PDB file of C-alpha atoms in Angstrom:
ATOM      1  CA  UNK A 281    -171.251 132.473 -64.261  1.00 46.00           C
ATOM      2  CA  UNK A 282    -173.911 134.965 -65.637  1.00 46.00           C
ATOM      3  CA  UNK A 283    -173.516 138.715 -65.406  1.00 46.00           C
ATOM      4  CA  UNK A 284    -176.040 139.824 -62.504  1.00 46.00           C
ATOM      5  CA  UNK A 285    -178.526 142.219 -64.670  1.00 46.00           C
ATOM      6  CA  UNK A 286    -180.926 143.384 -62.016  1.00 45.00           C
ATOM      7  CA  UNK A 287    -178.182 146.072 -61.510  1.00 43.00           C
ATOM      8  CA  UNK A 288    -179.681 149.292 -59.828  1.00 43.00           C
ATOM      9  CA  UNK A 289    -180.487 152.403 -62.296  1.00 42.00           C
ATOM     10  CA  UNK A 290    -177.830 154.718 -61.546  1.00 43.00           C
ATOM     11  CA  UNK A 291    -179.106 158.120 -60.160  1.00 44.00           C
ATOM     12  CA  UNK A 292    -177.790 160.448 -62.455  1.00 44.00           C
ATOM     13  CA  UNK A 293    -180.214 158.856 -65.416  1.00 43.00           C
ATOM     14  CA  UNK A 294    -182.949 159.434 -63.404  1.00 44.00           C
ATOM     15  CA  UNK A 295    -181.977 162.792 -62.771  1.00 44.00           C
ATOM     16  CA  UNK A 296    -181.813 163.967 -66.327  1.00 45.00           C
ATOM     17  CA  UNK A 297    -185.211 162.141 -66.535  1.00 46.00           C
ATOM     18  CA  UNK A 298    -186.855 164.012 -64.106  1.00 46.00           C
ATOM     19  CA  UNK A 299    -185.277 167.572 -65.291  1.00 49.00           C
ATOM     20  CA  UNK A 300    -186.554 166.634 -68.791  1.00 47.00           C
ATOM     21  CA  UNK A 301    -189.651 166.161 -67.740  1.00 48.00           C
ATOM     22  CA  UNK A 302    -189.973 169.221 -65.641  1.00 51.00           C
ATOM     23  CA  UNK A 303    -189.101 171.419 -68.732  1.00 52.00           C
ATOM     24  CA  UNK A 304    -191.569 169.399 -70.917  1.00 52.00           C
ATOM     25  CA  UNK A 305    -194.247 170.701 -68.089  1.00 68.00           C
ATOM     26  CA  UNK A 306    -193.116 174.201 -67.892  1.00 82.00           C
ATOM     27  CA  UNK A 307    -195.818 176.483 -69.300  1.00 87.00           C
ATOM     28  CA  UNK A 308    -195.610 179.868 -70.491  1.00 89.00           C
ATOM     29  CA  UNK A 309    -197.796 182.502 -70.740  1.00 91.00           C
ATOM     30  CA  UNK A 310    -199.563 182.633 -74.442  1.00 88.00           C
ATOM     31  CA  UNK A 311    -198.596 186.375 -74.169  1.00 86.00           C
ATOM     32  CA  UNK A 312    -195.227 187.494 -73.546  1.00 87.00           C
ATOM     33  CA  UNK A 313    -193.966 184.192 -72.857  1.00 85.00           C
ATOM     34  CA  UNK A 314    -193.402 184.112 -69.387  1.00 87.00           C
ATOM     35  CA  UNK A 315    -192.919 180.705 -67.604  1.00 90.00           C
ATOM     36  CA  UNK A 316    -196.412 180.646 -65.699  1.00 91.00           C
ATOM     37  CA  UNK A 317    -196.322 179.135 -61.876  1.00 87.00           C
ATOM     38  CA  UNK A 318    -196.645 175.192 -61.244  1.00 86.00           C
ATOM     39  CA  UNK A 319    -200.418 174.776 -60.830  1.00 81.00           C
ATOM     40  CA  UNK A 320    -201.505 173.848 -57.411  1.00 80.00           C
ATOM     41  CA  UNK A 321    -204.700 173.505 -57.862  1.00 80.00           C
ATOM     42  CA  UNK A 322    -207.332 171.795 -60.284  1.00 85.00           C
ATOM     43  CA  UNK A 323    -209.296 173.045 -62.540  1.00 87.00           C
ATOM     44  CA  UNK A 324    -208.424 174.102 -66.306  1.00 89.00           C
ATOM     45  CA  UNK A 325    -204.668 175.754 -66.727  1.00 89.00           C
ATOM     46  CA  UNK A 326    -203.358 178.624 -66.984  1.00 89.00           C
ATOM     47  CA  UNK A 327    -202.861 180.312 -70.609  1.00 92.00           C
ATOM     48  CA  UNK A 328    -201.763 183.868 -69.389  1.00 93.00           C
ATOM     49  CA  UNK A 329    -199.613 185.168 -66.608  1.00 91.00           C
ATOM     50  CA  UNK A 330    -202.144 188.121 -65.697  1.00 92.00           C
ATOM     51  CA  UNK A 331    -205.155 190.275 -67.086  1.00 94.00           C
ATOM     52  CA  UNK A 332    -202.721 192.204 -69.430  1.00 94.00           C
ATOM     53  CA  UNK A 333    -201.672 189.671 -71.269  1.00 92.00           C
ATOM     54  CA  UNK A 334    -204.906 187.735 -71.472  1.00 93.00           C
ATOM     55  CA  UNK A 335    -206.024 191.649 -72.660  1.00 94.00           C
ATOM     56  CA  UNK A 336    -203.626 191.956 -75.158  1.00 90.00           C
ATOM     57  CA  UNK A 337    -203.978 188.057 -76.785  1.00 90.00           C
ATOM     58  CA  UNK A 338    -207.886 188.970 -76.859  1.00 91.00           C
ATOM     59  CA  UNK A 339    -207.163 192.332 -78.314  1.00 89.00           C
ATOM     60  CA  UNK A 340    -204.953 190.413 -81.075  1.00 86.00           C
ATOM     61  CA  UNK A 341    -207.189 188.205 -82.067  1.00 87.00           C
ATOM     62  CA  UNK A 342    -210.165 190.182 -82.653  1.00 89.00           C
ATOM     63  CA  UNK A 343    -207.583 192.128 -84.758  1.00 87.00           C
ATOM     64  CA  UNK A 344    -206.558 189.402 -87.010  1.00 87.00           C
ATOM     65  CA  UNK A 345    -210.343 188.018 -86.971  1.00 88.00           C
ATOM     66  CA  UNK A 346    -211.088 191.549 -88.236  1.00 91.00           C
ATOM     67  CA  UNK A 347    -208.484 191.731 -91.137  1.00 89.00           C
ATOM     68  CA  UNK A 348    -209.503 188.310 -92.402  1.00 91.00           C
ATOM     69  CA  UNK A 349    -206.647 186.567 -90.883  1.00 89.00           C
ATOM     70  CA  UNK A 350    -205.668 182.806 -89.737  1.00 87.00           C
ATOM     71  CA  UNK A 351    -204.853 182.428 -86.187  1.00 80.00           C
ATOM     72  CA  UNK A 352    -201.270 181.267 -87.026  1.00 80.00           C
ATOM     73  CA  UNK A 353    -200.041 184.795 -88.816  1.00 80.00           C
ATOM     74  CA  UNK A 354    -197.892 186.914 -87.119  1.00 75.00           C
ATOM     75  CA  UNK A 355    -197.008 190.247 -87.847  1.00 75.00           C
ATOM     76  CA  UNK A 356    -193.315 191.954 -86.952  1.00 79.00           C
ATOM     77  CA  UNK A 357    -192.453 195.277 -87.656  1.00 85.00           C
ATOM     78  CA  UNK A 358    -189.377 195.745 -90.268  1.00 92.00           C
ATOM     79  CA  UNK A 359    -187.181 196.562 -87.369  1.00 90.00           C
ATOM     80  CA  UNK A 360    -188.350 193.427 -85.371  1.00 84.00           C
ATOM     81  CA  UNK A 361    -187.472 191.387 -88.389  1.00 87.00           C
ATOM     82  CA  UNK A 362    -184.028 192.778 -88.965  1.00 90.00           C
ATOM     83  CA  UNK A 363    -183.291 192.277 -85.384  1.00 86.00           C
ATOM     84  CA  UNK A 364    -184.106 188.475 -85.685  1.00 86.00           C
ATOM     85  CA  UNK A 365    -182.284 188.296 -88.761  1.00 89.00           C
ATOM     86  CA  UNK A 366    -179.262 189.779 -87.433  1.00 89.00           C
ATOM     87  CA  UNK A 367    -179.157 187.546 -84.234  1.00 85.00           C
ATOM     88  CA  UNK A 368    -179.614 184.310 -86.917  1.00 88.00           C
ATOM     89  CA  UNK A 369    -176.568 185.440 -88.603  1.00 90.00           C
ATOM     90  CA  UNK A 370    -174.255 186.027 -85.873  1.00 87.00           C
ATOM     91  CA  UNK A 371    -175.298 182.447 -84.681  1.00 88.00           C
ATOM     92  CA  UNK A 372    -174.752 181.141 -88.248  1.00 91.00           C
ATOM     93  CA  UNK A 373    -171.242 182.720 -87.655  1.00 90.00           C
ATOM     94  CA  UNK A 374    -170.684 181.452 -84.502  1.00 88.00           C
ATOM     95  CA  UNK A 375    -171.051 177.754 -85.636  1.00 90.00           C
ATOM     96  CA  UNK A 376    -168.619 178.630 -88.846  1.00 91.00           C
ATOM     97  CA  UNK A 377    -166.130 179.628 -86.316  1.00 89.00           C
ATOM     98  CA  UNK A 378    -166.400 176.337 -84.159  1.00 89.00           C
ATOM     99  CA  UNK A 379    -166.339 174.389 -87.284  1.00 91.00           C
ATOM    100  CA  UNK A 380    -163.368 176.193 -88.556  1.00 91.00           C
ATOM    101  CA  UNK A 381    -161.808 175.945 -85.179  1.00 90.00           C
ATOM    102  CA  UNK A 382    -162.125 171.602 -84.535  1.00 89.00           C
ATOM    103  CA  UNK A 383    -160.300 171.763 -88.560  1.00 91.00           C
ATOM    104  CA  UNK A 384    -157.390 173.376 -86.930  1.00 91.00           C
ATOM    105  CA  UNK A 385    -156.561 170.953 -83.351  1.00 85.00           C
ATOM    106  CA  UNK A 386    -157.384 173.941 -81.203  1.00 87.00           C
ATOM    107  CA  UNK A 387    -156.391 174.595 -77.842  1.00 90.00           C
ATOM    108  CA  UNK A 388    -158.459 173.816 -74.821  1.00 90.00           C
ATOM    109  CA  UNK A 389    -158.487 177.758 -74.231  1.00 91.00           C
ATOM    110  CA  UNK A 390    -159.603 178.691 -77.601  1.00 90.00           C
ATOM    111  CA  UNK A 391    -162.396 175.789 -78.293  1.00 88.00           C
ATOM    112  CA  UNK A 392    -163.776 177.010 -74.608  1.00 90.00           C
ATOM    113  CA  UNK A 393    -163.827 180.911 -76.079  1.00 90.00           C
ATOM    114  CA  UNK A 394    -165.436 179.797 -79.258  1.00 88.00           C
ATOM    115  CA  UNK A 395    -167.709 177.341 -78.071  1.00 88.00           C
ATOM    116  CA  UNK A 396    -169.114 180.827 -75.023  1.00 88.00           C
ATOM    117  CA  UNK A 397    -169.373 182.876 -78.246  1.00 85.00           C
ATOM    118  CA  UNK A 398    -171.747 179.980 -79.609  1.00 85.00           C
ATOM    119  CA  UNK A 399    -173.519 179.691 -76.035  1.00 86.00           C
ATOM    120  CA  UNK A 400    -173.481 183.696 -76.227  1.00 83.00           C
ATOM    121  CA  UNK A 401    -175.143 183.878 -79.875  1.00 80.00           C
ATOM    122  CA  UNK A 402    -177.634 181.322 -79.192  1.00 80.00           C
ATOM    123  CA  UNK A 403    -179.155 182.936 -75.503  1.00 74.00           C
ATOM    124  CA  UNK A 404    -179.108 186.205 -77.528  1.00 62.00           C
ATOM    125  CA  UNK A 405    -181.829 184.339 -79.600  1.00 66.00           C
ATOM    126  CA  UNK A 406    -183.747 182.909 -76.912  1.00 58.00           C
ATOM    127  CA  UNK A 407    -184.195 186.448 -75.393  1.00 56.00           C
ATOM    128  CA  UNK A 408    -185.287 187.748 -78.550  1.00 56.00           C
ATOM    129  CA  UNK A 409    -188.686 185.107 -77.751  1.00 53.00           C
ATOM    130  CA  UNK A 410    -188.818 185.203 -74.273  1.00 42.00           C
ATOM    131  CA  UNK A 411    -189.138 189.236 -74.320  1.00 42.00           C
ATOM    132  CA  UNK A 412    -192.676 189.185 -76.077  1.00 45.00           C
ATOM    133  CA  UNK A 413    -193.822 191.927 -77.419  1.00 45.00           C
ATOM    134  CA  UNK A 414    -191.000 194.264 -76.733  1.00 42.00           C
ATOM    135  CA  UNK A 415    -188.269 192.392 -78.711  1.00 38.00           C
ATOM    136  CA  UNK A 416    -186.268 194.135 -80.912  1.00 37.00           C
TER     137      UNK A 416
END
């Protein structure tokens, strides 16, 4: 007897579908970065979450236009810089120390700690983007 293979999709696939594809729609402001509202209505989208932001890409642009720049540069202060590259290195560490860790059969206890430091190291990261132009 042949295995039946018009079996249902389970739910939970579809789930994870339709959660990926919600974050592949998610817009953010060109700005600061800001996750801009679902669109209701038609016409073109969004690229800014208010007039301040829309102020501030215009204001950078004529800057860079001015100094003879492409469109892709960006500028960071020294102390913007360090910050990123200290936040890099802490995750760098943080992997090292799950590595190290699955080497040595850890407990269920410590791989959890190690594996919240990684989770802690890497959302440290994604602040440093999502807080625009006051990261640091």
């Amino acid at each position: 007897m042949a295995a039946d293979t018009s079996a249902p999709v389970r739910p939970a696939s579809r789930t994870r579908r339709a959660s990926a594809a919600a974050r592949a729609e998610e817009r953010r402001c060109g700005w600061c970065r800001s996750v801009l509202p679902a669109q209701e209505t038609v016409g073109r989208p969004r690229l800014y979450c208010g007039q301040a932001c829309r102020q501030r890409a215009y204001e950078q642009r004529t800057a860079t236009a001015k100094a003879g720049l492409s469109e892709d540069v960006v500028l960071v202060t020294r102390t913007e810089l360090d910050g990123l590259q200290d936040r890099l290195y802490q995750l760098r560490c943080a992997i090292e120390d799950v590595q190290t860790l699955l080497t040595e059969k850890p407990t269920k206890a410590e791989l959890e700690r190690s594996l919240d430091d990684l989770v802690r190291s890497t959302g440290r990261l994604d602040r440093l983007w999502l807080s625009g132009r006051s990261a640091g």
